[in-house]
Amino acid sequence: MTPGSVTQDGSTTTAGNGTTTQAPGTTTTNGSTEQGIQFIDGLLPDAVPHVAVELGAAMFVLIAGWYVSKLVIRLFGRTIARRIQRPSITQTVLRSVRLAIMLVAVAFSLSIVGFRGSDILLSVGVFSAVLGIVLAPIVGSIINGVFVLADQPYEIGDMIEISDSNTRGFVEDITIRYTKIFTLDNTFIVISNSSIRDRDIVNYSAEDERTRLSLALTVTYEGDLAEARELMEDAAKGVDGVITGGPDIRIGSARYPAAPTCFIDEYADHGVKLVLRYWAKEPFKLMRVRSEVNEAVWDRLEDADVHIPYPHSHVVFDETSGSLPVEMQRGGEQPGPARRAGEWPEDGEE
């Protein structure tokens, strides 16, 4: 082919010098974008540089994408929430939609300033090793976040406890990378999903918010055992926040009485050990409910024929016990000679 010759195939025109031009009637995205920039540039004074126009247009697209993403979330957020009915999954979907809109806006902005896709591929190829090392923990957290959302060990609003640190609080947010917990000490804890999946989590409000508590108490053998058990049960029933009765509570295949019940646990050395078991309606104020039950039990047993024993120890000395020095002293007098336990004073000594 001689220089300057032109051949046409379909809608593409190829010149002999190797350049490619678009046939009449066909357009591309970059061409449309460039035409729009040139149109805006023509409306502005000549003092405004072309680069400033491109940067302004790119910033406008980013800002428009930001507001469009918020508008989409506002319009479709409730509909998605009603269909999914899980706050964690709902927020993850909404974040993904917003991220997708912003990525499209960023890509369009980069095309405005002349940043091509081949440049991105070249950058990824050069820095792939470095990015792999840096992004490895983030990718691990994302994968574990998917498992957390799928396994449903807890949900937003649940009260959980991290066993190894005795940290208790409410799940404030679950993202694809981390879980945010609002503790009972009015502090925030942000734990990566890769870390929290390796810990033992106690969920107090997963399916049933009722939580069973217990009170161990020892009474003497001389007291009225039946009265003690009855008074402890009545005391727990009078506390606000305690389930006073109703159908048995089912846990797995077992059933437990819903009303407070006092059991005889053991016949110990100093008395009879009783255990009062009762159910709290909500797990959010367990310490307050426990304290009020303990106070009510104390008030009920104070005037009853029930006594709480104190440990007593008897020390016995005999001929095989050795000796123990004892000094006897009266007011203002010097102590006499030390004697062994059980030894009587000699004649003439007071």
mmCIF file of C-alpha atoms in Angstrom:
data_model
loop_
_atom_site.group_PDB
_atom_site.id
_atom_site.type_symbol
_atom_site.label_atom_id
_atom_site.label_comp_id
_atom_site.label_asym_id
_atom_site.label_seq_id
_atom_site.Cartn_x
_atom_site.Cartn_y
_atom_site.Cartn_z
ATOM 1 C CA MET A 1 0.000 0.000 0.000
ATOM 2 C CA THR A 2 1.385 3.341 -0.969
ATOM 3 C CA PRO A 3 1.567 6.240 1.500
ATOM 4 C CA GLY A 4 -1.556 8.287 1.493
ATOM 5 C CA SER A 5 -3.773 5.461 0.214
ATOM 6 C CA VAL A 6 -6.913 4.787 2.149
ATOM 7 C CA THR A 7 -8.935 1.602 2.554
ATOM 8 C CA GLN A 8 -12.302 1.293 4.239
ATOM 9 C CA ASP A 9 -13.656 -1.810 5.906
ATOM 10 C CA GLY A 10 -17.031 -1.565 7.565
ATOM 11 C CA SER A 11 -17.060 1.461 9.802
ATOM 12 C CA THR A 12 -13.297 1.757 10.307
ATOM 13 C CA THR A 13 -11.093 3.793 8.017
ATOM 14 C CA THR A 14 -7.377 2.981 7.901
ATOM 15 C CA ALA A 15 -4.871 5.364 6.359
ATOM 16 C CA GLY A 16 -1.651 4.300 4.823
ATOM 17 C CA ASN A 17 0.456 6.021 7.503
ATOM 18 C CA GLY A 18 -0.935 3.633 10.159
ATOM 19 C CA THR A 19 -3.343 6.058 11.874
ATOM 20 C CA THR A 20 -6.885 5.013 12.610
ATOM 21 C CA THR A 21 -9.851 7.326 12.493
ATOM 22 C CA GLN A 22 -13.482 6.815 13.344
ATOM 23 C CA ALA A 23 -15.878 6.598 10.434
ATOM 24 C CA PRO A 24 -18.590 9.217 10.153
ATOM 25 C CA GLY A 25 -21.650 8.498 12.226
ATOM 26 C CA THR A 26 -19.803 6.505 14.948
ATOM 27 C CA THR A 27 -18.681 7.824 18.332
ATOM 28 C CA THR A 28 -16.881 6.515 21.406
ATOM 29 C CA THR A 29 -17.100 7.364 25.076
ATOM 30 C CA ASN A 30 -13.762 9.179 25.041
ATOM 31 C CA GLY A 31 -14.832 11.135 21.983
ATOM 32 C CA SER A 32 -18.080 12.204 23.592
ATOM 33 C CA THR A 33 -16.259 13.213 26.730
ATOM 34 C CA GLU A 34 -13.722 15.221 24.766
ATOM 35 C CA GLN A 35 -16.479 16.949 22.812
ATOM 36 C CA GLY A 36 -18.203 17.881 26.043
ATOM 37 C CA ILE A 37 -14.984 19.315 27.480
ATOM 38 C CA GLN A 38 -14.393 21.310 24.303
ATOM 39 C CA PHE A 39 -17.938 22.644 24.457
ATOM 40 C CA ILE A 40 -17.474 23.808 28.053
ATOM 41 C CA ASP A 41 -14.076 25.211 27.188
ATOM 42 C CA GLY A 42 -15.638 27.249 24.392
ATOM 43 C CA LEU A 43 -18.120 28.825 26.803
ATOM 44 C CA LEU A 44 -15.390 29.986 29.184
ATOM 45 C CA PRO A 45 -12.978 32.880 28.628
ATOM 46 C CA ASP A 46 -9.677 32.180 26.905
ATOM 47 C CA ALA A 47 -7.836 32.980 30.143
ATOM 48 C CA VAL A 48 -9.079 29.712 31.691
ATOM 49 C CA PRO A 49 -6.633 26.907 30.788
ATOM 50 C CA HIS A 50 -7.871 23.665 29.323
ATOM 51 C CA VAL A 51 -6.366 21.640 32.205
ATOM 52 C CA ALA A 52 -8.438 23.595 34.721
ATOM 53 C CA VAL A 53 -11.588 22.787 32.768
ATOM 54 C CA GLU A 54 -10.762 19.080 32.799
ATOM 55 C CA LEU A 55 -10.021 19.071 36.519
ATOM 56 C CA GLY A 56 -13.207 21.014 37.247
ATOM 57 C CA ALA A 57 -15.269 18.584 35.205
ATOM 58 C CA ALA A 58 -13.665 15.616 36.969
ATOM 59 C CA MET A 59 -14.414 17.127 40.386
ATOM 60 C CA PHE A 60 -17.989 17.805 39.312
ATOM 61 C CA VAL A 61 -18.429 14.155 38.298
ATOM 62 C CA LEU A 62 -17.064 12.970 41.666
ATOM 63 C CA ILE A 63 -19.359 15.271 43.627
ATOM 64 C CA ALA A 64 -22.322 14.274 41.464
ATOM 65 C CA GLY A 65 -21.498 10.597 41.999
ATOM 66 C CA TRP A 66 -21.372 11.156 45.769
ATOM 67 C CA TYR A 67 -24.824 12.752 45.861
ATOM 68 C CA VAL A 68 -26.257 10.209 43.454
ATOM 69 C CA SER A 69 -25.061 7.367 45.703
ATOM 70 C CA LYS A 70 -26.727 8.998 48.719
ATOM 71 C CA LEU A 71 -29.929 9.501 46.737
ATOM 72 C CA VAL A 72 -29.992 5.858 45.644
ATOM 73 C CA ILE A 73 -29.513 4.695 49.238
ATOM 74 C CA ARG A 74 -32.291 6.970 50.410
ATOM 75 C CA LEU A 75 -34.705 5.784 47.718
ATOM 76 C CA PHE A 76 -34.054 2.047 47.889
ATOM 77 C CA GLY A 77 -32.648 1.580 51.405
ATOM 78 C CA ARG A 78 -35.951 0.782 53.126
ATOM 79 C CA THR A 79 -37.050 -1.544 50.340
ATOM 80 C CA ILE A 80 -33.806 -3.518 50.580
ATOM 81 C CA ALA A 81 -34.056 -3.622 54.385
ATOM 82 C CA ARG A 82 -37.594 -5.029 54.272
ATOM 83 C CA ARG A 83 -36.584 -7.732 51.831
ATOM 84 C CA ILE A 84 -33.401 -8.856 53.573
ATOM 85 C CA GLN A 85 -34.519 -8.356 57.232
ATOM 86 C CA ARG A 86 -30.959 -8.580 58.547
ATOM 87 C CA PRO A 87 -29.312 -5.264 59.460
ATOM 88 C CA SER A 88 -25.765 -6.487 58.820
ATOM 89 C CA ILE A 89 -26.541 -7.848 55.331
ATOM 90 C CA THR A 90 -28.626 -4.766 54.532
ATOM 91 C CA GLN A 91 -25.814 -2.380 55.393
ATOM 92 C CA THR A 92 -23.310 -4.481 53.455
ATOM 93 C CA VAL A 93 -25.498 -4.398 50.329
ATOM 94 C CA LEU A 94 -26.080 -0.658 50.630
ATOM 95 C CA ARG A 95 -22.366 -0.010 51.088
ATOM 96 C CA SER A 96 -21.615 -2.143 48.017
ATOM 97 C CA VAL A 97 -24.128 -0.209 45.911
ATOM 98 C CA ARG A 98 -22.683 3.096 47.047
ATOM 99 C CA LEU A 99 -19.146 1.886 46.392
ATOM 100 C CA ALA A 100 -20.082 0.730 42.879
ATOM 101 C CA ILE A 101 -21.571 4.140 42.039
ATOM 102 C CA MET A 102 -18.470 5.908 43.322
ATOM 103 C CA LEU A 103 -16.177 3.606 41.342
ATOM 104 C CA VAL A 104 -18.067 4.443 38.175
ATOM 105 C CA ALA A 105 -17.759 8.149 38.985
ATOM 106 C CA VAL A 106 -14.027 7.780 39.651
ATOM 107 C CA ALA A 107 -13.480 5.906 36.394
ATOM 108 C CA PHE A 108 -15.388 8.562 34.457
ATOM 109 C CA SER A 109 -13.384 11.314 36.168
ATOM 110 C CA LEU A 110 -10.104 9.620 35.270
ATOM 111 C CA SER A 111 -11.192 9.376 31.639
ATOM 112 C CA ILE A 112 -11.898 13.111 31.643
ATOM 113 C CA VAL A 113 -8.350 13.972 32.732
ATOM 114 C CA GLY A 114 -6.934 11.543 30.152
ATOM 115 C CA PHE A 115 -6.034 8.636 32.401
ATOM 116 C CA ARG A 116 -6.332 5.462 30.330
ATOM 117 C CA GLY A 117 -7.090 1.928 31.413
ATOM 118 C CA SER A 118 -3.728 0.722 30.111
ATOM 119 C CA ASP A 119 -2.027 3.009 32.636
ATOM 120 C CA ILE A 120 -3.926 1.291 35.431
ATOM 121 C CA LEU A 121 -2.916 -2.148 34.166
ATOM 122 C CA LEU A 122 0.712 -1.064 33.940
ATOM 123 C CA SER A 123 0.651 0.277 37.493
ATOM 124 C CA VAL A 124 -0.913 -2.911 38.802
ATOM 125 C CA GLY A 125 1.701 -4.990 37.029
ATOM 126 C CA VAL A 126 4.572 -3.004 38.516
ATOM 127 C CA PHE A 127 3.292 -2.817 42.076
ATOM 128 C CA SER A 128 1.456 -6.144 42.251
ATOM 129 C CA ALA A 129 3.972 -7.725 44.646
ATOM 130 C CA VAL A 130 3.946 -4.756 46.991
ATOM 131 C CA LEU A 131 0.179 -4.461 46.902
ATOM 132 C CA GLY A 132 -0.157 -8.185 47.523
ATOM 133 C CA ILE A 133 1.806 -7.926 50.753
ATOM 134 C CA VAL A 134 -0.034 -4.817 51.894
ATOM 135 C CA LEU A 135 -3.506 -6.017 50.962
ATOM 136 C CA ALA A 136 -3.139 -9.572 52.294
ATOM 137 C CA PRO A 137 -4.483 -8.751 55.806
ATOM 138 C CA ILE A 138 -7.317 -6.708 54.317
ATOM 139 C CA VAL A 139 -8.282 -9.518 51.954
ATOM 140 C CA GLY A 140 -8.184 -11.961 54.874
ATOM 141 C CA SER A 141 -10.518 -9.727 56.892
ATOM 142 C CA ILE A 142 -12.882 -9.443 53.943
ATOM 143 C CA ILE A 143 -13.041 -13.218 53.503
ATOM 144 C CA ASN A 144 -13.641 -13.709 57.231
ATOM 145 C CA GLY A 145 -16.267 -10.970 57.090
ATOM 146 C CA VAL A 146 -18.142 -12.966 54.489
ATOM 147 C CA PHE A 147 -18.084 -15.996 56.813
ATOM 148 C CA VAL A 148 -19.260 -13.860 59.752
ATOM 149 C CA LEU A 149 -22.198 -12.594 57.723
ATOM 150 C CA ALA A 150 -23.004 -16.099 56.511
ATOM 151 C CA ASP A 151 -22.638 -17.921 59.855
ATOM 152 C CA GLN A 152 -24.604 -15.262 61.811
ATOM 153 C CA PRO A 153 -22.868 -15.682 65.203
ATOM 154 C CA TYR A 154 -24.272 -12.281 66.176
ATOM 155 C CA GLU A 155 -26.284 -9.454 64.682
ATOM 156 C CA ILE A 156 -26.373 -5.691 65.040
ATOM 157 C CA GLY A 157 -27.994 -4.874 68.381
ATOM 158 C CA ASP A 158 -27.047 -8.169 70.070
ATOM 159 C CA MET A 159 -25.352 -8.169 73.442
ATOM 160 C CA ILE A 160 -22.212 -10.309 73.270
ATOM 161 C CA GLU A 161 -19.210 -11.092 75.441
ATOM 162 C CA ILE A 162 -15.656 -11.865 74.325
ATOM 163 C CA SER A 163 -14.642 -14.675 76.666
ATOM 164 C CA ASP A 164 -10.868 -14.277 76.652
ATOM 165 C CA SER A 165 -11.036 -10.584 77.619
ATOM 166 C CA ASN A 166 -14.338 -10.552 79.587
ATOM 167 C CA THR A 167 -15.499 -7.665 77.403
ATOM 168 C CA ARG A 168 -19.254 -7.292 77.199
ATOM 169 C CA GLY A 169 -21.192 -4.890 75.011
ATOM 170 C CA PHE A 170 -23.565 -4.330 72.115
ATOM 171 C CA VAL A 171 -22.762 -4.942 68.462
ATOM 172 C CA GLU A 172 -22.897 -1.485 66.910
ATOM 173 C CA ASP A 173 -21.893 -2.309 63.335
ATOM 174 C CA ILE A 174 -20.762 -5.253 61.198
ATOM 175 C CA THR A 175 -18.855 -4.495 58.019
ATOM 176 C CA ILE A 176 -17.092 -6.724 55.553
ATOM 177 C CA ARG A 177 -13.774 -6.001 57.327
ATOM 178 C CA TYR A 178 -14.458 -5.439 61.022
ATOM 179 C CA THR A 179 -16.995 -5.565 63.851
ATOM 180 C CA LYS A 180 -17.626 -2.556 66.074
ATOM 181 C CA ILE A 181 -18.707 -3.197 69.680
ATOM 182 C CA PHE A 182 -20.067 -0.559 72.060
ATOM 183 C CA THR A 183 -19.055 -1.799 75.524
ATOM 184 C CA LEU A 184 -20.901 -1.343 78.804
ATOM 185 C CA ASP A 185 -18.038 0.931 79.913
ATOM 186 C CA ASN A 186 -19.054 3.483 77.247
ATOM 187 C CA THR A 187 -16.124 2.674 74.963
ATOM 188 C CA PHE A 188 -15.829 1.413 71.393
ATOM 189 C CA ILE A 189 -13.897 -1.689 70.368
ATOM 190 C CA VAL A 190 -13.191 -2.334 66.701
ATOM 191 C CA ILE A 191 -12.082 -5.921 66.021
ATOM 192 C CA SER A 192 -11.130 -7.273 62.614
ATOM 193 C CA ASN A 193 -13.254 -10.163 61.415
ATOM 194 C CA SER A 194 -10.182 -12.367 61.017
ATOM 195 C CA SER A 195 -9.467 -11.922 64.736
ATOM 196 C CA ILE A 196 -12.982 -12.224 66.106
ATOM 197 C CA ARG A 197 -13.615 -15.534 64.328
ATOM 198 C CA ASP A 198 -10.790 -17.102 66.367
ATOM 199 C CA ARG A 199 -12.357 -16.083 69.701
ATOM 200 C CA ASP A 200 -15.125 -17.543 71.815
ATOM 201 C CA ILE A 201 -18.159 -15.252 71.611
ATOM 202 C CA VAL A 202 -21.052 -15.484 74.080
ATOM 203 C CA ASN A 203 -24.263 -14.108 72.582
ATOM 204 C CA TYR A 204 -26.823 -13.144 75.225
ATOM 205 C CA SER A 205 -29.549 -12.111 72.795
ATOM 206 C CA ALA A 206 -29.179 -14.276 69.712
ATOM 207 C CA GLU A 207 -32.650 -15.815 69.526
ATOM 208 C CA ASP A 208 -34.034 -15.614 73.072
ATOM 209 C CA GLU A 209 -33.124 -12.656 75.288
ATOM 210 C CA ARG A 210 -34.066 -14.447 78.521
ATOM 211 C CA THR A 211 -30.992 -15.248 80.606
ATOM 212 C CA ARG A 212 -30.790 -17.572 83.598
ATOM 213 C CA LEU A 213 -28.995 -16.442 86.755
ATOM 214 C CA SER A 214 -28.344 -18.245 90.033
ATOM 215 C CA LEU A 215 -27.715 -17.475 93.691
ATOM 216 C CA ALA A 216 -25.899 -19.950 95.971
ATOM 217 C CA LEU A 217 -26.646 -19.721 99.702
ATOM 218 C CA THR A 218 -25.877 -21.916 102.717
ATOM 219 C CA VAL A 219 -28.293 -22.187 105.680
ATOM 220 C CA THR A 220 -27.867 -23.958 109.014
ATOM 221 C CA TYR A 221 -29.237 -27.404 109.796
ATOM 222 C CA GLU A 222 -31.177 -26.014 112.758
ATOM 223 C CA GLY A 223 -33.273 -23.627 110.641
ATOM 224 C CA ASP A 224 -36.460 -24.248 108.689
ATOM 225 C CA LEU A 225 -35.222 -25.515 105.323
ATOM 226 C CA ALA A 226 -38.615 -25.460 103.592
ATOM 227 C CA GLU A 227 -39.244 -21.894 104.719
ATOM 228 C CA ALA A 228 -35.832 -20.825 103.449
ATOM 229 C CA ARG A 229 -36.520 -22.215 99.978
ATOM 230 C CA GLU A 230 -39.968 -20.660 99.808
ATOM 231 C CA LEU A 231 -38.766 -17.255 100.941
ATOM 232 C CA MET A 232 -35.935 -17.220 98.398
ATOM 233 C CA GLU A 233 -38.335 -18.049 95.564
ATOM 234 C CA ASP A 234 -40.833 -15.382 96.661
ATOM 235 C CA ALA A 235 -38.068 -12.801 96.978
ATOM 236 C CA ALA A 236 -36.946 -13.366 93.384
ATOM 237 C CA LYS A 237 -40.518 -13.183 92.090
ATOM 238 C CA GLY A 238 -40.934 -9.721 93.591
ATOM 239 C CA VAL A 239 -38.031 -8.216 91.632
ATOM 240 C CA ASP A 240 -38.801 -6.258 88.474
ATOM 241 C CA GLY A 241 -37.099 -7.838 85.493
ATOM 242 C CA VAL A 242 -37.437 -11.441 86.718
ATOM 243 C CA ILE A 243 -39.808 -13.885 85.001
ATOM 244 C CA THR A 244 -42.317 -14.879 87.671
ATOM 245 C CA GLY A 245 -43.973 -17.816 85.898
ATOM 246 C CA GLY A 246 -45.515 -19.132 82.730
ATOM 247 C CA PRO A 247 -44.732 -22.018 80.371
ATOM 248 C CA ASP A 248 -41.448 -23.836 80.780
ATOM 249 C CA ILE A 249 -38.524 -22.361 78.909
ATOM 250 C CA ARG A 250 -37.195 -24.656 76.214
ATOM 251 C CA ILE A 251 -33.469 -24.808 75.477
ATOM 252 C CA GLY A 252 -32.710 -27.439 72.883
ATOM 253 C CA SER A 253 -34.524 -30.584 73.918
ATOM 254 C CA ALA A 254 -34.583 -29.642 77.636
ATOM 255 C CA ARG A 255 -37.218 -27.636 79.466
ATOM 256 C CA TYR A 256 -36.677 -25.516 82.550
ATOM 257 C CA PRO A 257 -39.232 -23.918 84.881
ATOM 258 C CA ALA A 258 -39.737 -20.241 84.108
ATOM 259 C CA ALA A 259 -40.533 -19.234 87.691
ATOM 260 C CA PRO A 260 -37.734 -18.883 90.274
ATOM 261 C CA THR A 261 -36.906 -22.269 91.810
ATOM 262 C CA CYS A 262 -34.725 -23.051 94.822
ATOM 263 C CA PHE A 263 -32.952 -26.406 94.852
ATOM 264 C CA ILE A 264 -31.028 -28.273 97.544
ATOM 265 C CA ASP A 265 -27.524 -28.537 96.145
ATOM 266 C CA GLU A 266 -25.463 -30.228 98.866
ATOM 267 C CA TYR A 267 -25.305 -31.135 102.560
ATOM 268 C CA ALA A 268 -22.067 -29.424 103.487
ATOM 269 C CA ASP A 269 -20.011 -29.276 106.692
ATOM 270 C CA HIS A 270 -21.425 -25.985 107.953
ATOM 271 C CA GLY A 271 -24.974 -26.248 106.589
ATOM 272 C CA VAL A 272 -27.202 -27.011 103.621
ATOM 273 C CA LYS A 273 -26.226 -25.416 100.306
ATOM 274 C CA LEU A 274 -29.171 -24.019 98.365
ATOM 275 C CA VAL A 275 -29.178 -22.745 94.770
ATOM 276 C CA LEU A 276 -31.804 -20.283 93.583
ATOM 277 C CA ARG A 277 -32.258 -20.231 89.807
ATOM 278 C CA TYR A 278 -34.276 -17.520 88.083
ATOM 279 C CA TRP A 279 -34.639 -16.019 84.615
ATOM 280 C CA ALA A 280 -34.014 -12.383 83.717
ATOM 281 C CA LYS A 281 -36.260 -10.971 80.984
ATOM 282 C CA GLU A 282 -33.497 -9.009 79.224
ATOM 283 C CA PRO A 283 -29.709 -9.404 79.202
ATOM 284 C CA PHE A 284 -29.002 -5.687 79.250
ATOM 285 C CA LYS A 285 -29.119 -5.140 83.042
ATOM 286 C CA LEU A 286 -28.066 -8.457 84.521
ATOM 287 C CA MET A 287 -25.972 -6.886 87.276
ATOM 288 C CA ARG A 288 -28.891 -4.762 88.501
ATOM 289 C CA VAL A 289 -31.294 -7.711 88.494
ATOM 290 C CA ARG A 290 -28.791 -9.902 90.343
ATOM 291 C CA SER A 291 -28.186 -7.222 92.974
ATOM 292 C CA GLU A 292 -31.898 -6.618 93.567
ATOM 293 C CA VAL A 293 -32.561 -10.352 93.954
ATOM 294 C CA ASN A 294 -29.722 -10.676 96.475
ATOM 295 C CA GLU A 295 -31.090 -7.706 98.427
ATOM 296 C CA ALA A 296 -34.636 -9.101 98.407
ATOM 297 C CA VAL A 297 -33.441 -12.508 99.635
ATOM 298 C CA TRP A 298 -31.498 -10.854 102.474
ATOM 299 C CA ASP A 299 -34.553 -8.875 103.589
ATOM 300 C CA ARG A 300 -36.821 -11.938 103.538
ATOM 301 C CA LEU A 301 -34.470 -14.151 105.536
ATOM 302 C CA GLU A 302 -33.629 -11.526 108.149
ATOM 303 C CA ASP A 303 -36.761 -12.088 110.284
ATOM 304 C CA ALA A 304 -37.351 -15.754 109.426
ATOM 305 C CA ASP A 305 -36.318 -18.930 111.216
ATOM 306 C CA VAL A 306 -33.395 -19.241 108.846
ATOM 307 C CA HIS A 307 -29.772 -18.601 109.681
ATOM 308 C CA ILE A 308 -26.721 -18.252 107.497
ATOM 309 C CA PRO A 309 -23.828 -20.091 109.191
ATOM 310 C CA TYR A 310 -20.376 -18.734 109.833
ATOM 311 C CA PRO A 311 -17.441 -21.102 109.517
ATOM 312 C CA HIS A 312 -16.207 -22.295 112.922
ATOM 313 C CA SER A 313 -12.887 -23.915 113.737
ATOM 314 C CA HIS A 314 -12.117 -25.927 116.909
ATOM 315 C CA VAL A 315 -8.520 -26.215 118.072
ATOM 316 C CA VAL A 316 -7.900 -29.265 120.300
ATOM 317 C CA PHE A 317 -4.695 -29.863 122.259
ATOM 318 C CA ASP A 318 -3.756 -33.243 123.680
ATOM 319 C CA GLU A 319 -0.609 -35.062 124.694
ATOM 320 C CA THR A 320 0.397 -35.491 121.047
ATOM 321 C CA SER A 321 -0.118 -31.872 120.029
ATOM 322 C CA GLY A 322 3.192 -30.480 121.269
ATOM 323 C CA SER A 323 3.332 -27.257 123.242
ATOM 324 C CA LEU A 324 2.095 -23.694 122.762
ATOM 325 C CA PRO A 325 3.543 -20.802 124.841
ATOM 326 C CA VAL A 326 0.828 -18.776 126.582
ATOM 327 C CA GLU A 327 1.313 -15.566 128.599
ATOM 328 C CA MET A 328 -1.213 -14.370 131.163
ATOM 329 C CA GLN A 329 -1.311 -10.671 132.040
ATOM 330 C CA ARG A 330 -3.528 -8.511 134.181
ATOM 331 C CA GLY A 331 -3.982 -4.783 133.792
ATOM 332 C CA GLY A 332 -0.782 -2.839 134.590
ATOM 333 C CA GLU A 333 1.235 -5.934 135.532
ATOM 334 C CA GLN A 334 4.183 -7.419 133.771
ATOM 335 C CA PRO A 335 3.485 -10.720 132.065
ATOM 336 C CA GLY A 336 4.415 -13.813 134.006
ATOM 337 C CA PRO A 337 6.486 -16.696 132.736
ATOM 338 C CA ALA A 338 5.267 -18.348 129.611
ATOM 339 C CA ARG A 339 3.413 -21.616 130.094
ATOM 340 C CA ARG A 340 2.380 -24.328 127.739
ATOM 341 C CA ALA A 341 -1.250 -24.735 126.808
ATOM 342 C CA GLY A 342 -3.140 -26.719 129.445
ATOM 343 C CA GLU A 343 -0.498 -26.140 132.142
ATOM 344 C CA TRP A 344 -1.839 -24.889 135.523
ATOM 345 C CA PRO A 345 -0.044 -22.174 137.507
ATOM 346 C CA GLU A 346 2.171 -23.417 140.313
ATOM 347 C CA ASP A 347 1.395 -22.843 143.986
ATOM 348 C CA GLY A 348 1.822 -19.242 145.026
ATOM 349 C CA GLU A 349 1.285 -17.878 141.539
ATOM 350 C CA GLU A 350 -1.834 -15.953 140.757
#
